[in-house]
C-alpha positions as a printed NumPy array, in Angstrom:
array([[50.232, 69.967, 68.58 ],
       [54.002, 71.699, 68.541],
       [55.514, 71.863, 65.346],
       [59.221, 72.558, 64.539],
       [60.597, 73.922, 60.943],
       [64.351, 73.63 , 60.02 ],
       [66.541, 73.183, 57.037],
       [66.413, 76.841, 55.99 ],
       [69.066, 78.888, 55.323],
       [71.093, 80.818, 52.101],
       [71.635, 78.543, 48.92 ],
       [72.259, 79.735, 44.972],
       [69.933, 80.058, 42.409],
       [69.533, 76.595, 40.59 ],
       [70.099, 74.531, 44.203],
       [68.032, 73.117, 46.418],
       [67.201, 72.702, 49.978],
       [65.034, 70.31 , 52.277],
       [63.162, 71.749, 54.747],
       [61.703, 69.59 , 57.81 ],
       [58.78 , 70.062, 59.726],
       [59.151, 67.913, 63.286],
       [55.722, 67.443, 65.301],
       [54.949, 66.409, 68.595],
       [51.459, 65.311, 70.321],
       [49.841, 64.278, 67.235],
       [48.195, 61.534, 69.176],
       [46.837, 59.583, 65.77 ],
       [47.478, 59.983, 62.133],
       [44.141, 62.016, 60.978],
       [46.451, 65.17 , 60.098],
       [47.439, 66.886, 57.235],
       [50.511, 68.759, 57.026],
       [51.102, 71.38 , 55.012],
       [53.792, 74.12 , 53.921],
       [52.999, 77.833, 53.189],
       [55.566, 80.492, 52.771],
       [55.295, 84.458, 53.396],
       [57.907, 86.226, 51.316],
       [58.771, 90.217, 52.473],
       [55.475, 92.741, 51.499],
       [53.233, 89.338, 50.258],
       [50.375, 87.393, 51.863],
       [51.167, 83.771, 52.806],
       [51.213, 81.691, 49.802],
       [50.111, 77.559, 50.098],
       [52.572, 75.297, 48.673],
       [52.322, 71.743, 49.224],
       [50.06 , 69.452, 51.785],
       [49.986, 65.902, 52.592],
       [47.854, 63.401, 54.742],
       [49.553, 62.   , 57.348],
       [47.   , 59.194, 57.534],
       [46.802, 57.803, 53.637],
       [50.09 , 59.861, 52.036],
       [47.855, 61.754, 49.828],
       [49.295, 65.184, 48.579],
       [48.812, 68.033, 46.761],
       [50.843, 71.111, 45.296],
       [49.911, 74.094, 43.992],
       [50.577, 74.641, 40.743],
       [53.667, 77.38 , 41.645],
       [55.899, 74.728, 43.041],
       [54.809, 71.416, 41.097],
       [57.705, 69.756, 40.05 ],
       [60.079, 71.451, 41.773],
       [58.975, 70.716, 44.947],
       [58.025, 67.257, 46.717],
       [56.742, 66.843, 50.06 ],
       [57.355, 63.681, 51.803],
       [56.009, 61.915, 55.758],
       [58.207, 60.065, 58.231],
       [54.923, 59.304, 60.45 ],
       [57.494, 57.199, 63.107],
       [59.749, 60.527, 63.66 ],
       [57.153, 62.577, 63.23 ],
       [58.645, 64.292, 60.228],
       [57.727, 66.039, 57.243],
       [59.795, 67.203, 54.545],
       [59.773, 69.744, 52.092],
       [62.239, 68.937, 49.423],
       [62.728, 72.06 , 47.456],
       [65.175, 72.287, 44.114],
       [66.115, 74.691, 40.995],
       [65.114, 77.32 , 43.751],
       [65.173, 80.39 , 42.422],
       [65.331, 84.188, 44.331],
       [61.732, 84.29 , 43.922],
       [61.57 , 81.444, 46.647],
       [62.754, 83.409, 49.062],
       [60.928, 83.881, 51.822],
       [59.808, 82.474, 55.449],
       [58.656, 78.881, 55.038],
       [55.957, 77.451, 57.582],
       [54.434, 74.346, 58.469],
       [51.386, 73.92 , 59.802],
       [48.844, 71.066, 61.018],
       [45.026, 70.191, 60.737],
       [42.73 , 67.41 , 62.152],
       [41.813, 66.014, 58.946],
       [41.239, 62.166, 58.451],
       [40.824, 62.303, 54.418],
       [42.731, 61.941, 51.688],
       [43.825, 65.561, 50.88 ],
       [42.792, 67.338, 47.768],
       [43.05 , 71.183, 46.317],
       [40.721, 72.333, 48.9  ],
       [42.733, 71.15 , 52.068],
       [44.951, 74.202, 52.011],
       [42.132, 77.057, 51.854],
       [40.532, 75.644, 55.342],
       [42.111, 77.12 , 58.599],
       [45.095, 75.065, 59.765],
       [45.105, 74.229, 63.573],
       [48.568, 74.656, 64.39 ],
       [51.672, 76.693, 62.601],
       [54.965, 76.306, 63.473],
       [57.461, 79.797, 64.294],
       [58.875, 78.982, 60.457],
       [62.63 , 78.717, 58.999],
       [64.299, 81.453, 56.753],
       [64.777, 80.217, 53.106],
       [66.867, 83.18 , 51.088],
       [67.807, 82.379, 47.377],
       [70.506, 84.304, 45.924],
       [70.949, 85.356, 42.183]])
């Protein structure tokens, strides 16, 4: 599986960005795709995940209500719509995939992910 993120950039506080993660090599839909981020000097943080199979989603509390994860299986894309951004959202954002033939839940992103993209940088100015 190969994952490539795009859509990062510089945005003012209060603005929005939509990140994309295009994948290849899935072979089937029994995958969970997740978004993580890592800010400078901080640990990697899980944000949201979605099942390619049944479309179930899970959001961490830190982004619930501001970020929306969605998918387009036909295009092998997963999106992360990010609204009302703040400088605290500045980070490198990564998508990751894990073989997961179940509905995603709060435990999904705690498991070891199988594949990672290289990330896309998001900078939110005050």
